[in-house]
Amino acid sequence: MNKENNMAFQLSTTALALSFVYAIVPTPAASADGRAVYVAVCSACHAPENVMVSAPKAGDTAEWRKRLHKGIDAAADNAINGVGAMPPKGGQSALSRAEILSAIEFMQTANK
């Protein structure tokens, strides 16, 4: 398999997996804390055991430091608008900016 086909396969596989996750993961309550948002939404791609997705993993402080070089508000903007293979708001349109910020704060300091 050449490089382009491999990348297309990985993206299509990831998209398929995410479509199943979004179909079964409930939207967190509006008052959810960062950990609850992570568990309900973000962990689908940001869990340390998920090696198929290049998203920064929860608790990987070095990778989060790279992603946060422009500040947490820029990272939140990426999460809200979508970046790379990540859909806007992780596919959960009801998430507030405060919930996203809280989830990012949780993920950058989470224990592995």
PDB file of C-alpha atoms in Angstrom, residues 8-112:
ATOM      1  CA  ALA A   8      -6.646   7.603   3.053  1.00  0.00           C
ATOM      2  CA  PHE A   9      -7.304   4.228   4.682  1.00  0.00           C
ATOM      3  CA  GLN A  10      -6.373   5.541   8.136  1.00  0.00           C
ATOM      4  CA  LEU A  11      -8.585   8.606   7.722  1.00  0.00           C
ATOM      5  CA  SER A  12     -11.550   6.590   6.459  1.00  0.00           C
ATOM      6  CA  THR A  13     -11.117   4.047   9.260  1.00  0.00           C
ATOM      7  CA  THR A  14     -10.936   6.830  11.827  1.00  0.00           C
ATOM      8  CA  ALA A  15     -14.004   8.556  10.380  1.00  0.00           C
ATOM      9  CA  LEU A  16     -15.952   5.297  10.469  1.00  0.00           C
ATOM     10  CA  ALA A  17     -14.948   4.605  14.065  1.00  0.00           C
ATOM     11  CA  LEU A  18     -15.847   8.145  15.112  1.00  0.00           C
ATOM     12  CA  SER A  19     -19.257   7.924  13.456  1.00  0.00           C
ATOM     13  CA  PHE A  20     -20.063   4.922  15.655  1.00  0.00           C
ATOM     14  CA  VAL A  21     -18.771   6.676  18.768  1.00  0.00           C
ATOM     15  CA  TYR A  22     -20.804   9.825  18.091  1.00  0.00           C
ATOM     16  CA  ALA A  23     -23.916   7.739  17.575  1.00  0.00           C
ATOM     17  CA  ILE A  24     -23.669   6.168  21.036  1.00  0.00           C
ATOM     18  CA  VAL A  25     -21.933   8.775  23.229  1.00  0.00           C
ATOM     19  CA  PRO A  26     -24.378  11.025  25.063  1.00  0.00           C
ATOM     20  CA  THR A  27     -23.789  14.754  25.160  1.00  0.00           C
ATOM     21  CA  PRO A  28     -22.494  15.725  28.607  1.00  0.00           C
ATOM     22  CA  ALA A  29     -24.624  17.879  30.865  1.00  0.00           C
ATOM     23  CA  ALA A  30     -24.152  21.615  30.445  1.00  0.00           C
ATOM     24  CA  SER A  31     -22.578  21.843  33.892  1.00  0.00           C
ATOM     25  CA  ALA A  32     -20.103  19.015  33.236  1.00  0.00           C
ATOM     26  CA  ASP A  33     -16.553  19.407  34.432  1.00  0.00           C
ATOM     27  CA  GLY A  34     -13.488  18.813  32.271  1.00  0.00           C
ATOM     28  CA  ARG A  35     -13.129  15.170  33.274  1.00  0.00           C
ATOM     29  CA  ALA A  36     -16.785  14.434  32.484  1.00  0.00           C
ATOM     30  CA  VAL A  37     -16.502  16.104  29.066  1.00  0.00           C
ATOM     31  CA  TYR A  38     -13.299  14.160  28.392  1.00  0.00           C
ATOM     32  CA  VAL A  39     -14.915  10.845  29.335  1.00  0.00           C
ATOM     33  CA  ALA A  40     -18.118  11.495  27.383  1.00  0.00           C
ATOM     34  CA  VAL A  41     -16.621  13.040  24.241  1.00  0.00           C
ATOM     35  CA  CYS A  42     -12.872  13.592  24.035  1.00  0.00           C
ATOM     36  CA  SER A  43     -11.634  10.181  25.138  1.00  0.00           C
ATOM     37  CA  ALA A  44     -12.782   8.678  21.831  1.00  0.00           C
ATOM     38  CA  CYS A  45      -9.643  10.164  20.261  1.00  0.00           C
ATOM     39  CA  HIS A  46      -7.563  11.593  23.122  1.00  0.00           C
ATOM     40  CA  ALA A  47      -7.353   8.451  25.299  1.00  0.00           C
ATOM     41  CA  PRO A  48      -3.747   7.277  25.677  1.00  0.00           C
ATOM     42  CA  GLU A  49      -4.627   3.806  24.396  1.00  0.00           C
ATOM     43  CA  ASN A  50      -6.008   5.158  21.098  1.00  0.00           C
ATOM     44  CA  VAL A  51      -3.040   4.781  18.754  1.00  0.00           C
ATOM     45  CA  MET A  52      -5.007   5.133  15.508  1.00  0.00           C
ATOM     46  CA  VAL A  53      -5.577   8.858  15.928  1.00  0.00           C
ATOM     47  CA  SER A  54      -2.820  11.474  16.091  1.00  0.00           C
ATOM     48  CA  ALA A  55      -4.679  13.610  18.635  1.00  0.00           C
ATOM     49  CA  PRO A  56      -2.629  14.648  21.682  1.00  0.00           C
ATOM     50  CA  LYS A  57      -3.288  12.099  24.400  1.00  0.00           C
ATOM     51  CA  ALA A  58      -4.625  12.950  27.825  1.00  0.00           C
ATOM     52  CA  GLY A  59      -1.729  13.271  30.245  1.00  0.00           C
ATOM     53  CA  ASP A  60       0.956  13.706  27.559  1.00  0.00           C
ATOM     54  CA  THR A  61       2.215  17.011  28.911  1.00  0.00           C
ATOM     55  CA  ALA A  62       4.984  17.362  26.319  1.00  0.00           C
ATOM     56  CA  GLU A  63       2.537  17.006  23.415  1.00  0.00           C
ATOM     57  CA  TRP A  64       0.013  19.364  25.030  1.00  0.00           C
ATOM     58  CA  ARG A  65       2.767  21.921  25.622  1.00  0.00           C
ATOM     59  CA  LYS A  66       3.426  21.880  21.842  1.00  0.00           C
ATOM     60  CA  ARG A  67      -0.294  22.250  21.083  1.00  0.00           C
ATOM     61  CA  LEU A  68      -0.748  25.073  23.574  1.00  0.00           C
ATOM     62  CA  HIS A  69       2.152  27.239  22.362  1.00  0.00           C
ATOM     63  CA  LYS A  70      -0.371  29.835  21.144  1.00  0.00           C
ATOM     64  CA  GLY A  71      -2.371  29.625  24.362  1.00  0.00           C
ATOM     65  CA  ILE A  72      -5.352  27.686  25.589  1.00  0.00           C
ATOM     66  CA  ASP A  73      -7.807  30.007  23.821  1.00  0.00           C
ATOM     67  CA  ALA A  74      -6.251  29.128  20.439  1.00  0.00           C
ATOM     68  CA  ALA A  75      -6.515  25.427  21.320  1.00  0.00           C
ATOM     69  CA  ALA A  76     -10.158  25.940  22.271  1.00  0.00           C
ATOM     70  CA  ASP A  77     -10.763  27.698  18.941  1.00  0.00           C
ATOM     71  CA  ASN A  78      -9.308  24.653  17.157  1.00  0.00           C
ATOM     72  CA  ALA A  79     -11.571  22.341  19.143  1.00  0.00           C
ATOM     73  CA  ILE A  80     -14.627  24.512  18.500  1.00  0.00           C
ATOM     74  CA  ASN A  81     -13.986  24.874  14.768  1.00  0.00           C
ATOM     75  CA  GLY A  82     -12.381  21.486  14.155  1.00  0.00           C
ATOM     76  CA  VAL A  83      -8.788  20.818  13.201  1.00  0.00           C
ATOM     77  CA  GLY A  84      -7.279  18.033  11.110  1.00  0.00           C
ATOM     78  CA  ALA A  85      -9.530  14.985  11.405  1.00  0.00           C
ATOM     79  CA  MET A  86     -11.281  16.400  14.490  1.00  0.00           C
ATOM     80  CA  PRO A  87     -14.795  17.624  13.754  1.00  0.00           C
ATOM     81  CA  PRO A  88     -16.036  20.860  15.326  1.00  0.00           C
ATOM     82  CA  LYS A  89     -16.588  20.410  19.065  1.00  0.00           C
ATOM     83  CA  GLY A  90     -15.555  16.768  18.749  1.00  0.00           C
ATOM     84  CA  GLY A  91     -18.867  16.077  17.046  1.00  0.00           C
ATOM     85  CA  GLN A  92     -20.919  17.300  20.009  1.00  0.00           C
ATOM     86  CA  SER A  93     -22.363  20.639  18.912  1.00  0.00           C
ATOM     87  CA  ALA A  94     -23.970  21.285  22.315  1.00  0.00           C
ATOM     88  CA  LEU A  95     -20.608  21.702  24.061  1.00  0.00           C
ATOM     89  CA  SER A  96     -19.962  25.196  25.364  1.00  0.00           C
ATOM     90  CA  ARG A  97     -16.637  27.004  25.131  1.00  0.00           C
ATOM     91  CA  ALA A  98     -16.311  26.706  28.920  1.00  0.00           C
ATOM     92  CA  GLU A  99     -16.767  22.922  28.733  1.00  0.00           C
ATOM     93  CA  ILE A 100     -14.170  22.668  25.968  1.00  0.00           C
ATOM     94  CA  LEU A 101     -11.689  24.796  27.928  1.00  0.00           C
ATOM     95  CA  SER A 102     -12.284  22.658  30.987  1.00  0.00           C
ATOM     96  CA  ALA A 103     -11.722  19.449  28.995  1.00  0.00           C
ATOM     97  CA  ILE A 104      -8.474  20.801  27.535  1.00  0.00           C
ATOM     98  CA  GLU A 105      -7.261  21.757  31.005  1.00  0.00           C
ATOM     99  CA  PHE A 106      -8.131  18.268  32.233  1.00  0.00           C
ATOM    100  CA  MET A 107      -6.422  16.499  29.315  1.00  0.00           C
ATOM    101  CA  GLN A 108      -3.144  18.380  29.644  1.00  0.00           C
ATOM    102  CA  THR A 109      -2.761  17.398  33.291  1.00  0.00           C
ATOM    103  CA  ALA A 110      -4.595  14.040  33.439  1.00  0.00           C
ATOM    104  CA  ASN A 111      -2.843  11.097  35.023  1.00  0.00           C
ATOM    105  CA  LYS A 112      -1.946   8.418  32.528  1.00  0.00           C
TER     106      LYS A 112
END
